[in-house]
Amino acid sequence: MAGYLLRRLAYGLLLMAGVVILNFFLIRLAPGDPAEVIAGDMGGATAEVLAAIRADYGLDQPLLVQLGRYLGAMMQGDLGESYFFNRPVSELIGARIGPTILLVLAAQVISITIGVAMGVMAARKPNGVLSGAVSVVATIGYAVPVFWMGIMLIILFASIIPIFPVEGMADIRLRNEGWLERMIDILHHLALPAFSLAVIFLAIYARLSRASMLDVLGADYVRTARAKGASERSVLFRHALRNAALPVITVAGLQFGGLLSGALLVETVFNWPGMGTLAFDAILRRDYTLLLGVLFCAAAMVVIANIVTDLAYRLADPRLGGET
Amino acid sequence: MSAADPAAPRKAARAESPLREAWVMFRRNRPAMAGLALLVLIILATLYGALLYGGDPYEIVWAPHEPPGATPEFPLGTDYLGRDIVAGLLTGGGPTLAVGAAAALLTMLIGVTIGALAGYFGGAIDNLLMRFTEFFQVLPALLFAMVLVTLFSPSLTMIAIAIGLVSWPQTARLTRAEFLKIRKLEYVTAARAIGARDGRIMWRVILPNALPPLIVSATLTIGVAILFEAGLSFLGLGDPNTMSWGLMIGANRAYILSAWWPVTFPGLAIFLTVFAVSLVGDGLNDAFNPKLRER
Amino acid sequence: MKFARILGGVAALALLSPFAAAADGGSLVILSTQTPRHLNGAVQSGTATAVPSTQLFASPLRYDAEWNPQPYLAESWAVSEDGLSVTLNLVKNATFHDGKPVTSEDVAFSIMTTKEHHPFKSMFAPVETIETPDAHTAIIRLSKPHPALLLALSPALAPVLPKHVYGDGQDPKSHPANSAPIGSGPFMLESFTPGEATILKKNPNFFREGYPKLDEIIIRIVKDENALLIAMENGEADIFPFMTSSNSIKRMQGVERLTVTDQGYAGIGPINWLAFNTKSEKLSDKRVRQAIAYAIDRTFITKALMRGVAQPQRGPIIESSPFFDASIPAYDVDLDKAKALMAEAGFADGMELSVDYIPGNDEQQKNVAEYLKSQLKKIGIEVSVRPSPDFPTWAGRVSSHDFELTMDVVFNWGDPVIGVHRTYLSTNIVPGVIWSNTQSYANAKVDEILNAAAVEGDPEERKALYAEFQQIVGDELPIYWLNASPYHTAYDSRLGNPPMTIWGPMSPLDEVYWKEPK
């Protein structure tokens, strides 16, 4: 198990390095350079100042030299310094990674809980009204553009029923309050963005768990359990759900990348201070180092999510756990 | 039922009977037919609607932010510049659908090619191609597409290419799985025995038999691609010179507190299109897999 | 929201109860759409840095709403008869946030640092040396008279840095202290989170007795227009400066609790204009440029496109400046005259032109560009709008002179020497540099007048020189000025002394207070 994990990790690192190298070249081919943005932000600068800025950041060096330096520093855990903010990229990402993880995990929890519950209910009576309703809701959820969903929620909650805050992650004026007040404040701010993001994935989990529940409920061992007189509740939760969980886990891992993309849009809509908004600004400012850092971290999150999924799958599947 | 019987002779996969069987199944599926009808309606509207309606979506025709229903000439109101929203919807649908279709085509092209090669040859080639696929799965899709679109001008072509480049891995995996399964079947071995070349076996023998799940996947890919295009346009990375639904949402987003309609209607249009596409996709899925339908 | 209100209400009670009886104290939340790179205004221009920088750093002088210099770190000052030296007498009780006294050494160091590193080279270019005969006297020696100097000593342009921090030999442009500054201003830094918020707290040892009134200032960065408006409407924020969109302005005007004003921006002097590339063959003839000017309806732009929130701007110097010359040709719409001028210039059959614009502020830039497309068609000019996906793309095109027409917005920055000369001097045609003379406009007479105006000590003489300059560029039109950017501030009406001076919120907010507890 440990050896397997190490192999996965090493391979994941390789993939992450690949992501950085590919994007390094792509970004450098882009028209516009950070020196001009910095100069523009200063209200215009002389040619000498531009040259000095380029020299400061090593932008006047050959591309391969720059890449070499970048990768070398990265090996030592140094993601470089943001051109725009003159601050370490790791510090800037560090401030933003928490909110993104919080948003993504909250959405994941909401979508899996509600999605699976919907799927299970639908599977109990496959041809019932409820089942039909679930599949309609699932298809609708899948077809709604996530950012549009967010905007509709803002329209609804900003003026019509103002019970949820519609922007930001916390009321800054509460920053000196106790942890409980601040936590409640953050959860209060989290509600709408997490729900918007959860809707698409909810649809996926509902369909998936409905289908796999149907599969499992038809299986022999469930029939046996029923024949032995196990209660419906016990059949459903003890036997069926556990097995139906496997495909849900697999898909949850596979969806992680999509969840990050969705988070980028949701963060923009709700002014959520996460990595998505950081990356978006970095692209527009040609802040190469910051952008590469965010891409690297996003890739790392996907790799980690995949490994965690793998482990969860092994834990949940009695067959795999026993045999391998 | 017999249509999908794997034991049926498959030599002539172009034989129409399985497809016709599927069509019969599809026609019985009411939600799927409703989806198809809706889709056809939307496509017709985007193709001919603008011509029939006659309004210029770029022209300032009225006061800004005229609410829907207030003026009969502009049933859905006007946007922040005073442009007709109906004209925008009818004109903006074309590019949105075109990008969706083109991106889906590209996705299928890359995905099927890579998946087929990996699944058919197996071994080192499979290994290499699958590593390559994994690499693209780790790449943060929307961020990467944003980098591409900012890098090479924000044109519709570039957007379609960017979407295609980030969304093919799932298709590749699906194709590979199908090819792995089918290449072991008797008729493939038979084809090989009579000396058919690899290329011929892949495209003429295996692919037609792997088509049903690929068609379903392609349909769903169109939906995803439309959502993706809308997302990019919404972020302001769309082509600002071409009206599209996503662009309408992005451009009017700043004013949602005073005018809900310029954002709501294009979003609704995107939603209905993707909804219709996925109903059709589900219908196809059921039609190709009658066993599932029985449940 | 009810829930949040209760929570917020409890919090506010807890915060405010000790101060409820006094007028002092309280917190001020300022909204900003711009992200500052850091907080040191000595090496960085722009409003995003200036707002926090002017709270953190004091400067020799500050200004009132009528362009009059007021004492600040300098309790008095004197300009010599020949205009070649300026003596600053500093207050004795000023200290930096770390407790060290503010001395003439710091003032001298700061001005020389700003001269070397600030992008506005003309501000302190004539400064040769600064003598410090004692700890509280600084004498600025000039190579030539420099009437713009007093304005350049403003909070936004001349922050006084602690020499004991910045004098350590590190590059001041990327000095670590820029993100954690120590100044002598009314507020001290509590925290700076890039791209999110800057939190400032009261400096209890501020040298102006009885100030600042507020306990803290929070500057929140919010990019989304709706989020900004919601924050103002539900009282999560108290003041929203630098607002330009008519949608925002009108919406804020509709909120009873708020006051909306366009005062406080005379110093910046932001002008929204259409620039011509005079090196383009099609645009090198001034008659073509005049024809375009005659075809454009400035009133339509300000009244219809900007829904009445913007003021027309007829010349290169902001109309609220004492140097503006109201007799500059206005080019009121006259399509016949425009067509005649086109014909005279040999373009009776029309021409094709492209127009660029700065992305991000649609109402001021993109919408006007789109209006030009439909309007110039009337005099036979086919305009294609060339969008840029982001600022670097636009800046790259314009600074390398790869454009025909472009929309642009440029700040006057108080004195014409600082913000106006750069656009018209032929010596400032510098490819690769945005907001230089990217029009490639060259007129020896204009160069001569501007250079003379820069050193003219007598205000009336100087005004006459600028009038002559405005008549020439008003005739030759390297630029067609459209409107003053409609900067507006929305603020809670319970605020006392809102920022209304020529520098508005880019000036110390030490006198701002809550008339009644919030």
Coordinates of N, CA and C in Angstrom, one line a residue, chain B residues 36-206:
Chain B
L36 N -35.9 16.5 -28.5 CA -35.5 16.7 -29.9 C -36.3 17.8 -30.6
A37 N -37.6 17.8 -30.3 CA -38.5 18.9 -30.9 C -38.0 20.3 -30.4
L38 N -37.7 20.4 -29.2 CA -37.2 21.6 -28.6 C -35.9 22.0 -29.3
L39 N -35.0 21.1 -29.5 CA -33.7 21.3 -30.1 C -33.9 21.8 -31.5
V40 N -34.8 21.1 -32.3 CA -35.0 21.5 -33.6 C -35.5 22.9 -33.7
L41 N -36.4 23.2 -32.8 CA -37.0 24.5 -32.7 C -35.9 25.6 -32.5
I42 N -35.1 25.3 -31.5 CA -34.0 26.3 -31.2 C -33.1 26.4 -32.4
I43 N -32.7 25.3 -33.0 CA -31.8 25.5 -34.2 C -32.5 26.3 -35.3
L44 N -33.8 26.0 -35.6 CA -34.5 26.7 -36.6 C -34.5 28.2 -36.2
A45 N -34.8 28.5 -35.0 CA -34.9 29.9 -34.5 C -33.5 30.6 -34.7
T46 N -32.4 29.9 -34.4 CA -31.1 30.6 -34.5 C -30.7 30.7 -36.0
L47 N -31.2 29.8 -36.8 CA -30.8 29.8 -38.3 C -31.7 30.9 -39.0
Y48 N -33.0 30.9 -38.8 CA -33.8 31.7 -39.6 C -34.5 32.9 -38.8
G49 N -34.5 32.7 -37.5 CA -35.2 33.7 -36.6 C -34.8 35.1 -36.9
A50 N -33.4 35.3 -37.0 CA -32.9 36.7 -37.1 C -33.4 37.3 -38.4
L51 N -33.4 36.4 -39.5 CA -33.9 36.9 -40.8 C -35.4 37.3 -40.8
L52 N -36.2 36.4 -40.1 CA -37.6 36.7 -40.1 C -37.9 37.9 -39.2
Y53 N -37.1 38.0 -38.1 CA -37.4 39.1 -37.1 C -36.9 40.4 -37.6
G54 N -35.7 40.4 -38.2 CA -35.2 41.6 -38.9 C -34.5 42.6 -38.1
G55 N -34.5 42.5 -36.8 CA -33.8 43.5 -36.0 C -32.3 43.4 -36.0
D56 N -31.6 44.5 -35.8 CA -30.1 44.4 -35.8 C -29.7 44.3 -34.3
P57 N -29.0 43.3 -33.9 CA -28.8 43.1 -32.4 C -27.7 44.1 -31.9
Y58 N -27.0 44.7 -32.8 CA -25.9 45.7 -32.4 C -26.4 47.1 -32.4
E59 N -27.6 47.3 -33.0 CA -28.1 48.7 -33.1 C -28.8 49.2 -31.9
I60 N -28.5 50.4 -31.5 CA -29.2 51.0 -30.4 C -30.6 51.5 -30.9
V61 N -31.6 50.8 -30.4 CA -33.0 51.1 -31.0 C -33.9 51.8 -30.1
W62 N -33.6 51.8 -28.8 CA -34.6 52.3 -27.8 C -33.8 52.8 -26.6
A63 N -34.5 53.3 -25.6 CA -33.9 53.7 -24.3 C -33.3 52.4 -23.7
P64 N -32.1 52.6 -23.0 CA -31.6 51.4 -22.3 C -32.5 50.9 -21.2
H65 N -32.4 49.6 -20.9 CA -33.1 49.0 -19.8 C -34.6 49.2 -19.9
E66 N -35.2 49.0 -21.1 CA -36.7 49.0 -21.2 C -37.1 47.6 -20.7
P67 N -38.0 47.6 -19.7 CA -38.4 46.2 -19.2 C -39.2 45.5 -20.3
P68 N -39.2 44.1 -20.2 CA -40.0 43.3 -21.1 C -41.5 43.7 -21.0
G69 N -42.1 43.7 -22.1 CA -43.6 43.9 -22.1 C -44.0 45.4 -22.1
A70 N -43.1 46.3 -21.8 CA -43.4 47.7 -21.7 C -43.7 48.3 -23.1
T71 N -42.9 47.8 -24.0 CA -43.0 48.3 -25.4 C -43.3 47.2 -26.3
P72 N -44.4 47.2 -27.1 CA -44.7 46.0 -27.9 C -43.6 45.6 -28.9
E73 N -42.9 46.6 -29.4 CA -41.8 46.3 -30.4 C -40.7 45.5 -29.8
F74 N -40.5 45.6 -28.5 CA -39.4 44.9 -27.9 C -39.9 44.0 -26.7
P75 N -40.4 42.9 -27.1 CA -41.2 42.0 -26.2 C -40.3 41.6 -25.0
L76 N -39.0 41.5 -25.2 CA -38.2 41.1 -24.0 C -37.3 42.2 -23.5
G77 N -37.7 43.4 -24.0 CA -37.0 44.6 -23.4 C -35.7 44.9 -24.1
T78 N -34.9 45.9 -23.6 CA -33.7 46.3 -24.2 C -32.5 46.1 -23.1
D79 N -31.3 46.1 -23.6 CA -30.1 45.9 -22.7 C -29.6 47.3 -22.3
Y80 N -28.4 47.3 -21.7 CA -27.8 48.5 -21.1 C -27.5 49.6 -22.2
L81 N -27.4 49.2 -23.4 CA -27.2 50.2 -24.5 C -28.5 50.6 -25.2
G82 N -29.6 49.9 -24.8 CA -30.8 50.1 -25.6 C -30.9 49.2 -26.8
R83 N -30.3 48.1 -26.8 CA -30.3 47.2 -27.9 C -31.4 46.1 -27.6
D84 N -32.1 45.7 -28.7 CA -33.2 44.8 -28.6 C -32.7 43.4 -28.2
I85 N -33.3 42.9 -27.1 CA -32.8 41.6 -26.6 C -33.3 40.4 -27.4
V86 N -34.5 40.5 -28.0 CA -34.9 39.4 -28.9 C -34.0 39.3 -30.1
A87 N -33.6 40.4 -30.7 CA -32.6 40.3 -31.8 C -31.3 39.7 -31.3
G88 N -30.9 40.1 -30.1 CA -29.6 39.5 -29.6 C -29.7 38.0 -29.4
L89 N -30.9 37.6 -28.9 CA -31.1 36.1 -28.6 C -31.0 35.4 -29.9
L90 N -31.8 35.9 -30.9 CA -31.9 35.2 -32.2 C -30.5 35.1 -32.9
T91 N -29.8 36.3 -32.9 CA -28.5 36.3 -33.5 C -27.4 35.6 -32.7
G92 N -27.5 35.7 -31.4 CA -26.4 35.1 -30.5 C -26.5 33.6 -30.4
G93 N -27.6 33.0 -30.8 CA -27.7 31.6 -30.7 C -26.8 30.9 -31.7
G94 N -26.7 31.4 -32.9 CA -25.9 30.8 -33.9 C -24.5 30.5 -33.5
P95 N -23.8 31.6 -33.1 CA -22.4 31.4 -32.7 C -22.3 30.5 -31.5
T96 N -23.2 30.6 -30.5 CA -23.1 29.7 -29.4 C -23.2 28.2 -29.8
L97 N -24.2 27.9 -30.6 CA -24.4 26.6 -31.1 C -23.2 26.1 -31.9
A98 N -22.8 27.0 -32.8 CA -21.7 26.7 -33.7 C -20.4 26.3 -32.9
V99 N -20.1 27.1 -31.9 CA -18.9 26.9 -31.1 C -19.1 25.5 -30.3
G100 N -20.3 25.3 -29.8 CA -20.6 24.1 -29.1 C -20.4 22.9 -30.0
A101 N -20.9 23.0 -31.2 CA -20.8 21.8 -32.2 C -19.4 21.6 -32.6
A102 N -18.7 22.7 -32.9 CA -17.3 22.6 -33.4 C -16.4 22.0 -32.3
A103 N -16.6 22.5 -31.1 CA -15.8 22.0 -30.0 C -16.1 20.5 -29.7
A104 N -17.4 20.2 -29.8 CA -17.7 18.7 -29.6 C -17.1 17.9 -30.7
L105 N -17.1 18.4 -31.9 CA -16.5 17.7 -33.1 C -15.0 17.5 -32.8
L106 N -14.3 18.5 -32.4 CA -12.9 18.5 -32.1 C -12.6 17.5 -31.0
T107 N -13.5 17.6 -29.9 CA -13.3 16.7 -28.8 C -13.4 15.2 -29.3
M108 N -14.4 14.9 -30.1 CA -14.6 13.6 -30.6 C -13.4 13.2 -31.4
L109 N -13.0 14.1 -32.3 CA -11.9 13.8 -33.2 C -10.6 13.4 -32.4
I110 N -10.2 14.2 -31.5 CA -9.0 13.9 -30.7 C -9.3 12.7 -29.8
G111 N -10.4 12.7 -29.1 CA -10.7 11.6 -28.1 C -10.8 10.3 -28.8
V112 N -11.5 10.2 -29.9 CA -11.7 8.9 -30.5 C -10.4 8.4 -31.1
T113 N -9.6 9.3 -31.7 CA -8.4 8.9 -32.3 C -7.4 8.3 -31.3
I114 N -7.3 9.1 -30.2 CA -6.3 8.6 -29.1 C -6.9 7.4 -28.4
G115 N -8.2 7.4 -28.1 CA -8.8 6.2 -27.5 C -8.7 5.0 -28.3
A116 N -8.9 5.1 -29.6 CA -8.9 4.0 -30.5 C -7.5 3.4 -30.6
L117 N -6.6 4.3 -30.8 CA -5.2 3.8 -31.0 C -4.8 3.0 -29.7
A118 N -5.1 3.6 -28.5 CA -4.7 3.1 -27.3 C -5.4 1.7 -27.1
G119 N -6.7 1.7 -27.3 CA -7.5 0.5 -27.1 C -7.1 -0.6 -28.0
Y120 N -6.8 -0.2 -29.3 CA -6.6 -1.3 -30.3 C -5.2 -1.9 -30.2
F121 N -4.2 -1.0 -30.0 CA -2.9 -1.6 -30.0 C -2.5 -2.1 -28.6
G122 N -3.0 -1.4 -27.6 CA -2.6 -1.9 -26.2 C -1.1 -1.7 -26.0
G123 N -0.6 -2.3 -24.9 CA 0.8 -2.4 -24.6 C 1.4 -1.0 -24.4
A124 N 2.6 -0.8 -25.0 CA 3.3 0.4 -24.8 C 2.6 1.6 -25.3
I125 N 2.0 1.4 -26.5 CA 1.3 2.6 -27.1 C 0.1 3.0 -26.2
D126 N -0.6 2.0 -25.7 CA -1.7 2.3 -24.8 C -1.2 3.0 -23.6
N127 N -0.1 2.5 -23.0 CA 0.4 3.1 -21.8 C 0.8 4.6 -22.1
L128 N 1.5 4.8 -23.1 CA 2.0 6.2 -23.5 C 0.8 7.1 -23.7
L129 N -0.2 6.7 -24.5 CA -1.3 7.5 -24.8 C -2.2 7.8 -23.5
M130 N -2.3 6.8 -22.7 CA -3.1 7.0 -21.5 C -2.4 7.9 -20.5
R131 N -1.0 7.9 -20.4 CA -0.3 8.9 -19.6 C -0.6 10.3 -20.1
F132 N -0.5 10.4 -21.5 CA -0.8 11.7 -22.1 C -2.2 12.2 -21.7
T133 N -3.2 11.2 -21.8 CA -4.5 11.6 -21.4 C -4.6 12.0 -20.0
E134 N -4.0 11.3 -19.1 CA -4.0 11.7 -17.7 C -3.5 13.1 -17.5
F135 N -2.4 13.4 -18.3 CA -1.8 14.7 -18.2 C -2.9 15.8 -18.4
F136 N -3.7 15.6 -19.5 CA -4.7 16.6 -19.8 C -5.8 16.6 -18.8
Q137 N -6.0 15.4 -18.1 CA -7.0 15.4 -17.1 C -6.6 16.2 -15.8
V138 N -5.3 16.3 -15.6 CA -4.8 17.0 -14.4 C -4.8 18.5 -14.7
L139 N -4.7 18.9 -16.0 CA -4.6 20.3 -16.4 C -6.0 20.9 -16.0
P140 N -5.9 22.1 -15.2 CA -7.1 22.7 -14.9 C -7.8 23.3 -16.1
A141 N -9.0 22.7 -16.5 CA -9.5 22.9 -17.8 C -9.9 24.4 -18.1
L142 N -10.7 25.0 -17.2 CA -11.1 26.4 -17.5 C -9.9 27.3 -17.5
L143 N -9.0 27.2 -16.6 CA -7.9 28.0 -16.5 C -7.0 27.9 -17.8
F144 N -6.8 26.7 -18.2 CA -6.0 26.4 -19.4 C -6.7 27.0 -20.6
A145 N -8.0 26.9 -20.7 CA -8.7 27.4 -21.8 C -8.6 29.0 -21.8
M146 N -8.6 29.5 -20.6 CA -8.5 31.0 -20.5 C -7.1 31.5 -21.0
V147 N -6.1 30.7 -20.6 CA -4.8 31.1 -21.0 C -4.7 31.0 -22.5
L148 N -5.2 30.0 -23.1 CA -5.2 29.8 -24.6 C -5.9 31.0 -25.3
V149 N -7.1 31.3 -24.8 CA -7.9 32.3 -25.4 C -7.3 33.7 -25.3
T150 N -6.7 34.0 -24.1 CA -6.1 35.3 -24.0 C -4.8 35.3 -24.8
L151 N -4.2 34.2 -25.0 CA -2.9 34.1 -25.7 C -3.1 34.4 -27.2
F152 N -4.0 33.6 -27.8 CA -4.3 33.8 -29.2 C -5.7 34.5 -29.2
S153 N -5.8 35.5 -30.0 CA -7.0 36.4 -30.0 C -8.3 35.7 -29.5
P154 N -9.2 36.4 -28.9 CA -10.4 35.8 -28.4 C -11.4 35.6 -29.5
S155 N -11.1 34.8 -30.5 CA -12.0 34.6 -31.6 C -12.8 33.3 -31.3
L156 N -14.0 33.1 -32.0 CA -14.8 31.9 -31.8 C -14.0 30.7 -32.1
T157 N -13.2 30.7 -33.2 CA -12.4 29.5 -33.6 C -11.5 29.1 -32.4
M158 N -10.8 30.1 -31.8 CA -9.9 29.8 -30.8 C -10.7 29.2 -29.6
I159 N -11.8 29.8 -29.3 CA -12.6 29.3 -28.2 C -13.0 27.8 -28.4
A160 N -13.4 27.5 -29.6 CA -13.8 26.1 -29.9 C -12.6 25.2 -29.8
I161 N -11.4 25.7 -30.3 CA -10.2 24.9 -30.1 C -9.8 24.6 -28.7
A162 N -9.9 25.7 -27.9 CA -9.6 25.6 -26.5 C -10.5 24.6 -25.8
I163 N -11.8 24.7 -26.0 CA -12.7 23.8 -25.4 C -12.4 22.3 -25.8
G164 N -12.2 22.1 -27.1 CA -11.8 20.8 -27.6 C -10.6 20.3 -27.0
L165 N -9.6 21.1 -26.8 CA -8.3 20.7 -26.2 C -8.4 20.2 -24.8
V166 N -9.4 20.8 -24.0 CA -9.4 20.5 -22.6 C -10.5 19.4 -22.3
S167 N -11.4 19.1 -23.3 CA -12.4 18.2 -22.9 C -12.4 16.8 -23.6
W168 N -11.3 16.5 -24.3 CA -11.3 15.2 -25.0 C -10.9 14.0 -24.1
P169 N -10.2 14.1 -23.0 CA -9.8 12.9 -22.3 C -10.9 11.9 -21.9
Q170 N -12.1 12.4 -21.5 CA -13.1 11.4 -21.2 C -13.6 10.6 -22.4
T171 N -13.7 11.3 -23.6 CA -14.0 10.6 -24.8 C -13.0 9.5 -25.1
A172 N -11.7 9.9 -24.9 CA -10.6 9.0 -25.2 C -10.7 7.7 -24.3
R173 N -11.1 7.9 -23.0 CA -11.2 6.8 -22.1 C -12.3 5.9 -22.5
L174 N -13.4 6.5 -22.9 CA -14.6 5.8 -23.3 C -14.3 4.9 -24.5
T175 N -13.7 5.6 -25.5 CA -13.4 4.9 -26.8 C -12.4 3.8 -26.5
R176 N -11.4 4.0 -25.7 CA -10.4 3.0 -25.4 C -11.1 1.8 -24.8
A177 N -12.0 2.0 -23.8 CA -12.7 0.9 -23.2 C -13.5 0.1 -24.2
E178 N -14.2 0.8 -25.1 CA -15.0 0.1 -26.1 C -14.1 -0.7 -27.0
F179 N -13.0 -0.1 -27.4 CA -12.1 -0.8 -28.4 C -11.5 -2.0 -27.7
L180 N -11.1 -1.9 -26.4 CA -10.6 -3.0 -25.7 C -11.5 -4.2 -25.7
K181 N -12.8 -3.8 -25.5 CA -13.9 -4.8 -25.4 C -14.1 -5.5 -26.7
I182 N -14.2 -4.6 -27.8 CA -14.6 -5.2 -29.1 C -13.5 -5.9 -29.8
R183 N -12.2 -5.5 -29.6 CA -11.2 -6.1 -30.4 C -11.0 -7.6 -30.1
K184 N -11.5 -8.0 -28.9 CA -11.4 -9.4 -28.6 C -12.5 -10.3 -29.2
L185 N -13.5 -9.6 -29.8 CA -14.7 -10.3 -30.3 C -14.3 -11.1 -31.5
E186 N -15.1 -12.1 -31.8 CA -14.8 -13.0 -32.9 C -14.7 -12.4 -34.3
Y187 N -15.6 -11.5 -34.6 CA -15.6 -11.0 -35.9 C -14.3 -10.1 -36.2
V188 N -13.8 -9.6 -35.1 CA -12.5 -8.8 -35.3 C -11.4 -9.8 -35.6
T189 N -11.4 -10.9 -34.8 CA -10.3 -11.9 -35.1 C -10.5 -12.4 -36.5
A190 N -11.7 -12.6 -36.9 CA -12.0 -13.0 -38.3 C -11.4 -12.1 -39.3
A191 N -11.7 -10.8 -39.1 CA -11.2 -9.8 -40.0 C -9.7 -9.8 -40.1
R192 N -9.1 -10.0 -38.9 CA -7.6 -10.0 -38.9 C -7.1 -11.3 -39.7
A193 N -7.8 -12.4 -39.5 CA -7.4 -13.6 -40.1 C -7.4 -13.5 -41.6
I194 N -8.4 -12.8 -42.2 CA -8.4 -12.6 -43.6 C -7.5 -11.6 -44.1
G195 N -6.7 -11.0 -43.2 CA -5.6 -10.2 -43.6 C -5.9 -8.7 -43.7
A196 N -7.0 -8.3 -43.1 CA -7.3 -6.8 -43.1 C -6.3 -6.0 -42.3
R197 N -6.0 -4.8 -42.9 CA -5.0 -4.0 -42.2 C -5.6 -3.4 -40.9
D198 N -4.6 -3.0 -40.0 CA -5.0 -2.4 -38.7 C -6.0 -1.3 -38.9
G199 N -5.6 -0.4 -39.8 CA -6.4 0.8 -40.0 C -7.8 0.5 -40.4
R200 N -7.9 -0.5 -41.3 CA -9.2 -0.9 -41.8 C -10.1 -1.5 -40.7
I201 N -9.4 -2.4 -39.9 CA -10.1 -3.0 -38.8 C -10.6 -2.0 -37.8
M202 N -9.7 -1.0 -37.5 CA -10.1 0.0 -36.5 C -11.3 0.8 -37.0
W203 N -11.2 1.4 -38.2 CA -12.2 2.3 -38.6 C -13.4 1.6 -39.3
R204 N -13.2 0.5 -39.9 CA -14.4 -0.1 -40.6 C -15.0 -1.2 -39.8
V205 N -14.3 -1.8 -38.9 CA -14.9 -2.9 -38.2 C -15.2 -2.5 -36.7
I206 N -14.2 -2.0 -36.0 CA -14.5 -1.8 -34.6 C -15.3 -0.5 -34.4

